Coordinates of C-alpha atoms in Angstrom, one line a residue:
X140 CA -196.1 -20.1 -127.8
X141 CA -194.9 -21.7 -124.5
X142 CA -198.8 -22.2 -123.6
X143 CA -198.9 -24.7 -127.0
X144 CA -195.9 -26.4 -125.7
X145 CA -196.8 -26.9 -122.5
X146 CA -200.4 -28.5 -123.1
X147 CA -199.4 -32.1 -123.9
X148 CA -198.3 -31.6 -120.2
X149 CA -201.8 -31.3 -119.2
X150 CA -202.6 -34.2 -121.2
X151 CA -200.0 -36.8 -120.0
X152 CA -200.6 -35.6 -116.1
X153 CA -204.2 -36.4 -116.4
X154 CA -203.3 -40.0 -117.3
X155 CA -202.0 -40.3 -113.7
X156 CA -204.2 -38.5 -112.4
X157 CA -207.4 -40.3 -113.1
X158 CA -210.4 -39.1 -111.8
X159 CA -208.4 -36.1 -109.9
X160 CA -208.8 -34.0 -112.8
X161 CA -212.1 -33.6 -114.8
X162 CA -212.0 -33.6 -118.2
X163 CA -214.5 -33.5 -121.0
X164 CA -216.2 -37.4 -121.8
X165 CA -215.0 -39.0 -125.0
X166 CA -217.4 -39.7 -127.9
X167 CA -218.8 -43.7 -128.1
X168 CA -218.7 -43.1 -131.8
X169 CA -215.3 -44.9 -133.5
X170 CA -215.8 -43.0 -136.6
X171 CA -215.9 -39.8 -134.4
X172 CA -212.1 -40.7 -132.8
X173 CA -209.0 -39.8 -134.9
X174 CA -206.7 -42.6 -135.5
X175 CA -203.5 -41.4 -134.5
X176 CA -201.5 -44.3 -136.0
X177 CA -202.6 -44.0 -139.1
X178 CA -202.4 -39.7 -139.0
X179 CA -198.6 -40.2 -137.6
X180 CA -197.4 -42.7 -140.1
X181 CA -199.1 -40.6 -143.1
X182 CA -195.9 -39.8 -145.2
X183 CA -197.4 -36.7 -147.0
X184 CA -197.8 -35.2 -143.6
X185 CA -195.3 -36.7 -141.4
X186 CA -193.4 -34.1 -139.1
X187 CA -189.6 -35.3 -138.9
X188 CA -187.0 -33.6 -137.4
X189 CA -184.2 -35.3 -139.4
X190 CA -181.9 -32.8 -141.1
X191 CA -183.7 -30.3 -138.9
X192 CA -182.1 -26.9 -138.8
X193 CA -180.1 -26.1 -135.4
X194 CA -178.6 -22.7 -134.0
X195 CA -175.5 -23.3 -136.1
X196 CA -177.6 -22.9 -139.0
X197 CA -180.2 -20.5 -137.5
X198 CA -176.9 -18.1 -137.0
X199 CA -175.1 -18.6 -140.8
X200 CA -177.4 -18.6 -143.2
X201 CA -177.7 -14.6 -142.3
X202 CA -174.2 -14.6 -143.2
X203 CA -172.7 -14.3 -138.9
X204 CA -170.2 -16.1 -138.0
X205 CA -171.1 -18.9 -135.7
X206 CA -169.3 -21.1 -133.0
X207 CA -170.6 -23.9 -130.5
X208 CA -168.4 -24.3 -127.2
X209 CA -168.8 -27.4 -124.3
X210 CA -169.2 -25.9 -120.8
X211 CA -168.3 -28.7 -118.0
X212 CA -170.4 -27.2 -114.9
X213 CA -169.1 -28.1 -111.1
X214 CA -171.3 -30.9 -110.7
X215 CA -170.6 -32.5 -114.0
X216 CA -172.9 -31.0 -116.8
X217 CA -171.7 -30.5 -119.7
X218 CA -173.8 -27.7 -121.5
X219 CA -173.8 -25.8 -124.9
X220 CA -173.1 -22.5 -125.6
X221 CA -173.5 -21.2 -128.7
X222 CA -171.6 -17.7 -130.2
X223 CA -171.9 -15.1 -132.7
X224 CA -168.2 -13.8 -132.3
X225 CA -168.3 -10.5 -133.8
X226 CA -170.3 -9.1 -136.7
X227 CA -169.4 -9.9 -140.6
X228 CA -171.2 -6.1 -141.3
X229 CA -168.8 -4.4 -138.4
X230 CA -165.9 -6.8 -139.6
X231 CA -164.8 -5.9 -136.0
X232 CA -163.1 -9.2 -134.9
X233 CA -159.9 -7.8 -133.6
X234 CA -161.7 -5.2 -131.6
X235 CA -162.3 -5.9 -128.0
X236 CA -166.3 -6.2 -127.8
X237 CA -168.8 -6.7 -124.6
X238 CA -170.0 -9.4 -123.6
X239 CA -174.0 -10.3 -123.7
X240 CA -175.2 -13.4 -122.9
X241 CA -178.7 -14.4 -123.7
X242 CA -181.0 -17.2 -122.1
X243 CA -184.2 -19.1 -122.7
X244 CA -187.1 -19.7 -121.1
X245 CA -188.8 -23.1 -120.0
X246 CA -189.4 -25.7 -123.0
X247 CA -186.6 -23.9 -125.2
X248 CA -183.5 -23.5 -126.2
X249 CA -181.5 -21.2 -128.1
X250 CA -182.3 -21.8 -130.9
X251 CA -185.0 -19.4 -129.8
X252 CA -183.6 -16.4 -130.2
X253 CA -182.2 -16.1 -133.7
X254 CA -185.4 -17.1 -135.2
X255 CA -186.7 -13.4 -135.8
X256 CA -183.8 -12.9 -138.4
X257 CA -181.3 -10.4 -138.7
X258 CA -183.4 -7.2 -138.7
X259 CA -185.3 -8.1 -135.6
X260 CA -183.7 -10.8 -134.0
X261 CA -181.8 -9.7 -130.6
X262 CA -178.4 -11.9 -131.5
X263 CA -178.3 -10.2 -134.6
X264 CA -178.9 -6.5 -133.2
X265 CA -176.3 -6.9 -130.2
X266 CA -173.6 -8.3 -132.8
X267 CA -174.2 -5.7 -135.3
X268 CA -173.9 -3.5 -131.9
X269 CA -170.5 -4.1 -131.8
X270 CA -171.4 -7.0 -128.6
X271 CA -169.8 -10.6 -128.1
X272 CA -172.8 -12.5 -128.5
X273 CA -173.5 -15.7 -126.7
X274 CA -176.6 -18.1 -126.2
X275 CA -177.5 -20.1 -123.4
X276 CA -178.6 -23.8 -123.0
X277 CA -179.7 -25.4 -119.7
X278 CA -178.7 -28.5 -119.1
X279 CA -181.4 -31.4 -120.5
X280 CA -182.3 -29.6 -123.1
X281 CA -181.0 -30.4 -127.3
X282 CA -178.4 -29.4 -127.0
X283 CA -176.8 -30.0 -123.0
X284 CA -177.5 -34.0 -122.6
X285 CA -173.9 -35.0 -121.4
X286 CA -172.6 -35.5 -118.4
X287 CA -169.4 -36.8 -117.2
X288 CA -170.6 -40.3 -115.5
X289 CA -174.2 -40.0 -115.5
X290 CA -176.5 -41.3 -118.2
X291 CA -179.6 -39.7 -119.7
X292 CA -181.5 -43.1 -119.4
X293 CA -180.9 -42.8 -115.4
X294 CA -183.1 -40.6 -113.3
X295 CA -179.8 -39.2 -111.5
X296 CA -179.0 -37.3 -114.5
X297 CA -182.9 -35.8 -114.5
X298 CA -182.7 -34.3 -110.8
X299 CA -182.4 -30.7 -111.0
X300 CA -184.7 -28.1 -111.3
X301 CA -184.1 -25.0 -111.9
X302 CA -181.8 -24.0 -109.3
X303 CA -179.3 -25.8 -110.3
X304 CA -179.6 -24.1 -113.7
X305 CA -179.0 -20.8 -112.2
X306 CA -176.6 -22.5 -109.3
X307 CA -174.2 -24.1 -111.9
X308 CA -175.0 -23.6 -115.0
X309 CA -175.2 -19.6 -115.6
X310 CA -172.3 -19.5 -113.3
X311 CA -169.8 -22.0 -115.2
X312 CA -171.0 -20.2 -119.0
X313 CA -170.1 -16.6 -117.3
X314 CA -166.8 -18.1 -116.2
X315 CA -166.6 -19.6 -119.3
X316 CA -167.1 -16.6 -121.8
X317 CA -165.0 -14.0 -119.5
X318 CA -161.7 -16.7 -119.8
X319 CA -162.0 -16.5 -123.6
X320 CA -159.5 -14.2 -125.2
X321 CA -162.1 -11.4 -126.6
X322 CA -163.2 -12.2 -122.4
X323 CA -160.2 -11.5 -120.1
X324 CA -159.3 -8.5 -118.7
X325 CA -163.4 -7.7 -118.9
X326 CA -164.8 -6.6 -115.7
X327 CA -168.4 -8.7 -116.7
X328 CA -170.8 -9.7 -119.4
X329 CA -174.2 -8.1 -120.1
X330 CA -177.4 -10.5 -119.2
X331 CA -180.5 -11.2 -120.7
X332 CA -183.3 -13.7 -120.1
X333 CA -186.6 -14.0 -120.6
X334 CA -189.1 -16.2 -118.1
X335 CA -187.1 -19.3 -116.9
X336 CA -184.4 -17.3 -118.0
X337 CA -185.0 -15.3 -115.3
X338 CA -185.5 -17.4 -112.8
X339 CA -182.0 -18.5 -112.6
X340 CA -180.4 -15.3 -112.9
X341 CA -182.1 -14.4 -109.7
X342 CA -181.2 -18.0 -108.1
X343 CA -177.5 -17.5 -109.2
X344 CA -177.1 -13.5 -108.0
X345 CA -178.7 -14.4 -104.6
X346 CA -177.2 -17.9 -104.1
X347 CA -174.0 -16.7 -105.3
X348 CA -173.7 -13.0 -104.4
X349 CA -169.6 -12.9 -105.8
X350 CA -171.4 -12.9 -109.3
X351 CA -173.0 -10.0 -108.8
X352 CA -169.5 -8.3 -109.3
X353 CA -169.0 -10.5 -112.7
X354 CA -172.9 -8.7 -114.2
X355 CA -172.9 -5.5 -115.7
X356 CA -176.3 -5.1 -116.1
X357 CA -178.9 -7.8 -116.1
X358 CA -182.4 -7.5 -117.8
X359 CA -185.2 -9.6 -116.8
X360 CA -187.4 -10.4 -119.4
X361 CA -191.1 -11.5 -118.4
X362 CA -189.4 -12.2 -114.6
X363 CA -190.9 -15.1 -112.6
X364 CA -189.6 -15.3 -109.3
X365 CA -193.3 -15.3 -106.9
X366 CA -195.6 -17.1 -108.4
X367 CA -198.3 -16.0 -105.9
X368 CA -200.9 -14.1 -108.6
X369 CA -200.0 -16.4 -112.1
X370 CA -203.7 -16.9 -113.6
X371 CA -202.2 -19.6 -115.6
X372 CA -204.7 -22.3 -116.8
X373 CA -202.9 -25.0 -116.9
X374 CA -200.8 -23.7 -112.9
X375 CA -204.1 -23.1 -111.5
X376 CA -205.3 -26.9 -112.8
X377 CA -202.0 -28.8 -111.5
X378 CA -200.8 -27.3 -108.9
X379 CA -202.7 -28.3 -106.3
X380 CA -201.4 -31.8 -107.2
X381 CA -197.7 -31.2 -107.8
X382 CA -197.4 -28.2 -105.7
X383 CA -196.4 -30.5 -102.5
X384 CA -194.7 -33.8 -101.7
X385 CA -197.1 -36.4 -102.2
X386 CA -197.6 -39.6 -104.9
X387 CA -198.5 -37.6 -107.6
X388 CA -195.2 -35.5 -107.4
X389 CA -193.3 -38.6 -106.6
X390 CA -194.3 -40.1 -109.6
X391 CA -193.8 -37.1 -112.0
X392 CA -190.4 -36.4 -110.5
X393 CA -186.9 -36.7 -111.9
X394 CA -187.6 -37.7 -115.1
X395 CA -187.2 -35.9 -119.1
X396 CA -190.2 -34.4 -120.3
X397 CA -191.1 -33.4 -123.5
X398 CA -187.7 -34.0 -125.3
X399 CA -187.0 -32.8 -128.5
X400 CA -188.1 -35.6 -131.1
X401 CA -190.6 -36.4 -134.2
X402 CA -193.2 -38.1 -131.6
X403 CA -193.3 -34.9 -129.6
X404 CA -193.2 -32.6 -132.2
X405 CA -196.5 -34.5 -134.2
X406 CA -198.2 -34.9 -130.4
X407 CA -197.7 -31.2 -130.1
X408 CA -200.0 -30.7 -133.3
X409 CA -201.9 -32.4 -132.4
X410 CA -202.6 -31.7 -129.3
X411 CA -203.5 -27.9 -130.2
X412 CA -205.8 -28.6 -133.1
X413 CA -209.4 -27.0 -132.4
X414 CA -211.0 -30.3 -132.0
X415 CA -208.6 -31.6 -129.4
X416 CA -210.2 -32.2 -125.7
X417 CA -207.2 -30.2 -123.9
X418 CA -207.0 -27.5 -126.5
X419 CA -208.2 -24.7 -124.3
X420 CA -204.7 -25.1 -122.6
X421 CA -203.0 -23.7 -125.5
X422 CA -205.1 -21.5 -127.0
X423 CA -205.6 -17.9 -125.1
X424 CA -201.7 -16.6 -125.7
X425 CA -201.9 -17.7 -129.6
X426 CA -205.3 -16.5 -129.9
X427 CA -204.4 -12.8 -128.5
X428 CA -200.9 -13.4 -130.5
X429 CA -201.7 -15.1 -134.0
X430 CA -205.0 -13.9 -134.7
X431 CA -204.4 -10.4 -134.1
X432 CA -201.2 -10.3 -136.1
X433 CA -199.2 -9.6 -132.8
X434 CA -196.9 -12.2 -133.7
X435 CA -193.7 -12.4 -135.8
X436 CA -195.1 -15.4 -138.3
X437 CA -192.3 -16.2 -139.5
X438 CA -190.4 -16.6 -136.2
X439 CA -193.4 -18.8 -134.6
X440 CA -193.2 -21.1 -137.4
X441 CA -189.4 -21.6 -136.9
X442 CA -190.0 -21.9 -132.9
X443 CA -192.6 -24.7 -133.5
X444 CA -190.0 -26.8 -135.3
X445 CA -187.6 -26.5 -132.5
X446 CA -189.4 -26.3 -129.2
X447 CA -190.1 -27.9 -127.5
X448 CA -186.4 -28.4 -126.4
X449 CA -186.6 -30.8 -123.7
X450 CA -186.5 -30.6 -119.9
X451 CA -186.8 -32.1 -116.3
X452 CA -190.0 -32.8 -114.6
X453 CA -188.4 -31.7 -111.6
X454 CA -188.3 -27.8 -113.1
X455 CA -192.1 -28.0 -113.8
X456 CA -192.6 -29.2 -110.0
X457 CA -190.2 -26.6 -108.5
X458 CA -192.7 -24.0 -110.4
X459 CA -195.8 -25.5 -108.8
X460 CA -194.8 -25.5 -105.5
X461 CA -193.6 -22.0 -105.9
X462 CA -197.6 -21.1 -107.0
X463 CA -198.7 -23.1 -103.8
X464 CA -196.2 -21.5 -101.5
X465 CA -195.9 -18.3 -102.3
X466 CA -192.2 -18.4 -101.6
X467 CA -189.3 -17.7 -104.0
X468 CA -187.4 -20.0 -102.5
X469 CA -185.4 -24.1 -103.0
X470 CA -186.9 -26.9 -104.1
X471 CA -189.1 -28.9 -101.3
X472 CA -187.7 -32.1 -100.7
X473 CA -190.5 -32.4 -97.9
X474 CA -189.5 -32.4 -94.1
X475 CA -187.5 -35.6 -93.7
X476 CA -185.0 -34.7 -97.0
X477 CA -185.2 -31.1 -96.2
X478 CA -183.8 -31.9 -93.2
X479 CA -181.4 -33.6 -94.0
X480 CA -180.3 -31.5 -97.3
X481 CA -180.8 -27.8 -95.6
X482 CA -180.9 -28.4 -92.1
X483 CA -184.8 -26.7 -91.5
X484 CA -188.1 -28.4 -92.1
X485 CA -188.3 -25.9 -95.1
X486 CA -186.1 -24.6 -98.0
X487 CA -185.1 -20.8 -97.0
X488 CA -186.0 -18.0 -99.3
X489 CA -183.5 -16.9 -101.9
X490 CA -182.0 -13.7 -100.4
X491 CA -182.7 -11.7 -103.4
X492 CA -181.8 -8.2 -101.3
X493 CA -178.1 -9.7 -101.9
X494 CA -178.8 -8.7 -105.1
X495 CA -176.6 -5.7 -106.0
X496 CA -176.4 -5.8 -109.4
X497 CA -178.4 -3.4 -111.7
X498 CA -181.7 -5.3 -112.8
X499 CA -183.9 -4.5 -115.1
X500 CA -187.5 -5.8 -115.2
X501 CA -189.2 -5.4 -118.3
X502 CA -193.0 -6.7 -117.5
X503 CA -196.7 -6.3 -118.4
X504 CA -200.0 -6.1 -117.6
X505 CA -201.3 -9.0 -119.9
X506 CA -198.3 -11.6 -118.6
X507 CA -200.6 -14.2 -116.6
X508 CA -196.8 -16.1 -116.4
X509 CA -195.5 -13.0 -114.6
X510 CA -198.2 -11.0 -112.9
X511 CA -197.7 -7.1 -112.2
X512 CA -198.1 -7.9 -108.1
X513 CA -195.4 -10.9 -108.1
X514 CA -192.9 -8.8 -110.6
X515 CA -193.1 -5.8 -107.5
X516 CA -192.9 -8.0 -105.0
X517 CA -189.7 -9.2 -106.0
X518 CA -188.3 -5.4 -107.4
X519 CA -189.4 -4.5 -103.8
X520 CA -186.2 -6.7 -102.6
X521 CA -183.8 -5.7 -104.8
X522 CA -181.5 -2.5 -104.0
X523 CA -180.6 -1.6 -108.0
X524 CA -183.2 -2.1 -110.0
X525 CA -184.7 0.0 -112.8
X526 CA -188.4 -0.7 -114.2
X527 CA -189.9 -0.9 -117.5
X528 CA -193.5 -1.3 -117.5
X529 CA -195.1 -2.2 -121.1
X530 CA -197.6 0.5 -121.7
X531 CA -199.5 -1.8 -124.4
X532 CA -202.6 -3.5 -122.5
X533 CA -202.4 -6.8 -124.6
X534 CA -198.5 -7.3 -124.0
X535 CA -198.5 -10.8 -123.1
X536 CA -195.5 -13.6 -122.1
X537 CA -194.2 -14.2 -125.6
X538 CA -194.3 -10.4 -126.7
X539 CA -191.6 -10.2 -125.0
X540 CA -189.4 -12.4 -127.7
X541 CA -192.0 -13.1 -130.7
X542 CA -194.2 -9.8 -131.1
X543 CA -193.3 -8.2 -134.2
X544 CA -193.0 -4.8 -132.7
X545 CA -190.0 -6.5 -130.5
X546 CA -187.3 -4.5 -131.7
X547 CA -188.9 -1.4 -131.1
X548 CA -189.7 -1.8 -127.5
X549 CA -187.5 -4.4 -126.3
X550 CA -184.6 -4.6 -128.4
X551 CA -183.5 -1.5 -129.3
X552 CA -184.1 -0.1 -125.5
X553 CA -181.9 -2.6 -124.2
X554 CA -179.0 -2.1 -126.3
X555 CA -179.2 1.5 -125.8
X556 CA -178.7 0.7 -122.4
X557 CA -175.9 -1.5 -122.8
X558 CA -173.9 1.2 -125.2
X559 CA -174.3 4.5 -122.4
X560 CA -173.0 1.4 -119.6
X561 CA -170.2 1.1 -122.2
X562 CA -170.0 4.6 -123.2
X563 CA -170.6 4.0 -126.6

């Protein structure tokens, strides 16, 4: 899934790139080369997203009650956060309930995570738990593109990475949820994330350590924090371009990418039909996935009409010079800015033995996003941390939301965890 998102990336780098990257010749033959005018203005098959459904409407039509709330982060952001407040089955509105607080990965949004429905889906699950359910968005995606004096047509409001995401934004929605009423008087929240979702708990917990004290227990879902063994195609192809301070970085820098729109969304279908040039960037995951019936359908066809969600360029760098590195560590300004912004030549490493909180690390063999070596490297920092290795060979990065045996492995495990923290 995120593989099919992120291919058009491929594609508009190599513009810029020129002769850098290799890529397969075009055909001489007109009648051989689609016109993408006339296949994009075809009204029998046009992709809109007007009227398109949103988490609102992912959350109610299963009958949950549903609430959206505006987070104003310290440096101005103002994100969404969207709620399931109790469950209509439980009826247990004036019950005090946990927290758990759920985020998404790179290219999405949460709109995400309700797609597998109410028997499947985690929302759903942790609601009908008896949990305070509430969904993350990171700012510059669908549903976080306000700020209080910055506008989106600026590239001030586009530079952030992923820090910042963990830095401010995690931090101002866990303040935000525990000063709610069902909130205060709770001693934390419950955390799950999967991929980017990750990231940034690690940023915040090791950047931050007071919020370790505000985490009951965090579970890391597909964790990316060293990049130095990702066999990702499309890593392995860019990196050595973006992965340092130089014109090509410069140029891709600080800027939206991939926002969530109708010329996206058709570009996106394009873009992994069989017969496209750059389709062997987003094929291996939804080969292993889709044609080996791995894969909730139902849910992927919902996530292809929503992600992807929008996000900075600057994210996508920070990644790639994490690959090149092999640091977990601030974004790389390059000497003269780092200088000046951390006082060294180079970012320092995010102190990740700071972290005191219990972390779980759910991973897998398959996962060329996460690789086995980089997950233990990291575990090998932190002081409280349990594992949880996938024992299914062809577990891959999206299993970990999408596969239809999710409940079973994922789900369901973590909840029972989070009912013997709360003694339930």
């Amino acid at each position: 899934m995120y593989r099919s998102h992120i291919a058009v990336f491929c594609a508009l780098v190599g513009i810029f790139l020129g002769p850098v990257v290799q890529s397969a010749p075009f055909s001489n033959d007109p009648a051989e080369v689609s016109n993408f005018y006339e296949l994009f203005n075809n009204p029998d098959a046009h992709l809109s997203l007007i009227n398109g459904p949103d988490t609102i409407h992912f959350i109610e039509e299963h009958g949950y009650p549903a609430e959206r709330h505006y987070v104003t982060t310290e440096d101005g952001y103002i994100i969404s956060l969207f709620r399931i407040p109790y469950s209509h089955n439980l009826q247990n509105q004036e019950e005090k309930r946990p927290i758990a607080f759920i985020q998404h990965g790179l290219f999405a949004s949460s709109d995400f995570w309700p797609s597998l429905g109410p028997d499947d889906g985690l929302p759903f699950l942790l609601s009908d738990a008896g949990y305070d359910v509430w969904l993350g968005n990171a700012r510059g995606n669908r549903y976080s593109k306000n700020h209080t004096s910055r506008l989106t047509s600026h590239p001030d409001f586009w530079r952030f990475s992923w820090h910042e995401i963990g830095y401010f934004d995690i931090a101002a929605a866990i303040d935000y949820t525990l000063s709610t009423e069902n909130g205060q008087d709770q001693e934390g929240i419950h955390y799950i994330g999967h991929s980017q979702g990750t990231t940034v708990m690690f940023v915040l917990l090791s950047s931050r350590p007071e919020y370790n004290d505000k985490i009951k227990t965090a579970h890391m879902l597909a964790p990316v924090a060293f990049m130095d063994h990702m066999d990702d195609v499309m890593v392995n192809t860019l990196s050595p371009y973006l992965g340092f301070t130089n014109i090509y970085s410069t140029l891709f820098c600080s800027q939206e990418f991939l926002p969530h729109n109708d010329f996206v969304l058709a570009l996106m279908y394009s873009v992994c039909r069989p017969e496209s040039i750059v389709y062997r960037f987003c094929s291996n995951s939804n080969e292993t996935n889709t044609d080996s019936g791995r894969t909730n359908s139902t849910a992927s066809s919902l996530t292809y009409g929503v992600m992807p969600a929008g996000v900075s360029t600057d994210q996508i760098l920070h990644y790639m010079q994490e690959h090149q590195s092999g640091h977990f560590r601030q974004f790389d300004f390059g000497t003269k800015k780092n200088k000046k912004t951390y006082g060294t030549d180079a970012p320092e490493d995010y102190p990740t033995e700071l972290i005191t909180t219990e972390m779980h690390l759910w991973y897998s063999d398959n996962d060329e996003m996460s690789a086995v070596e980089d997950v233990l490297r990291v575990a090998k920092t932190l002081p409280n941390k349990v594992m949880h290795h996938m024992e299914d060979p062809l577990w891959d990065h999206m299993d970990f939301a999408l596969n239809w045996e999710v409940r079973q492995y994922i789900n369901d495990p973590i909840i029972a965890i989070l009912n013997e923290y709360e003694g339930k």
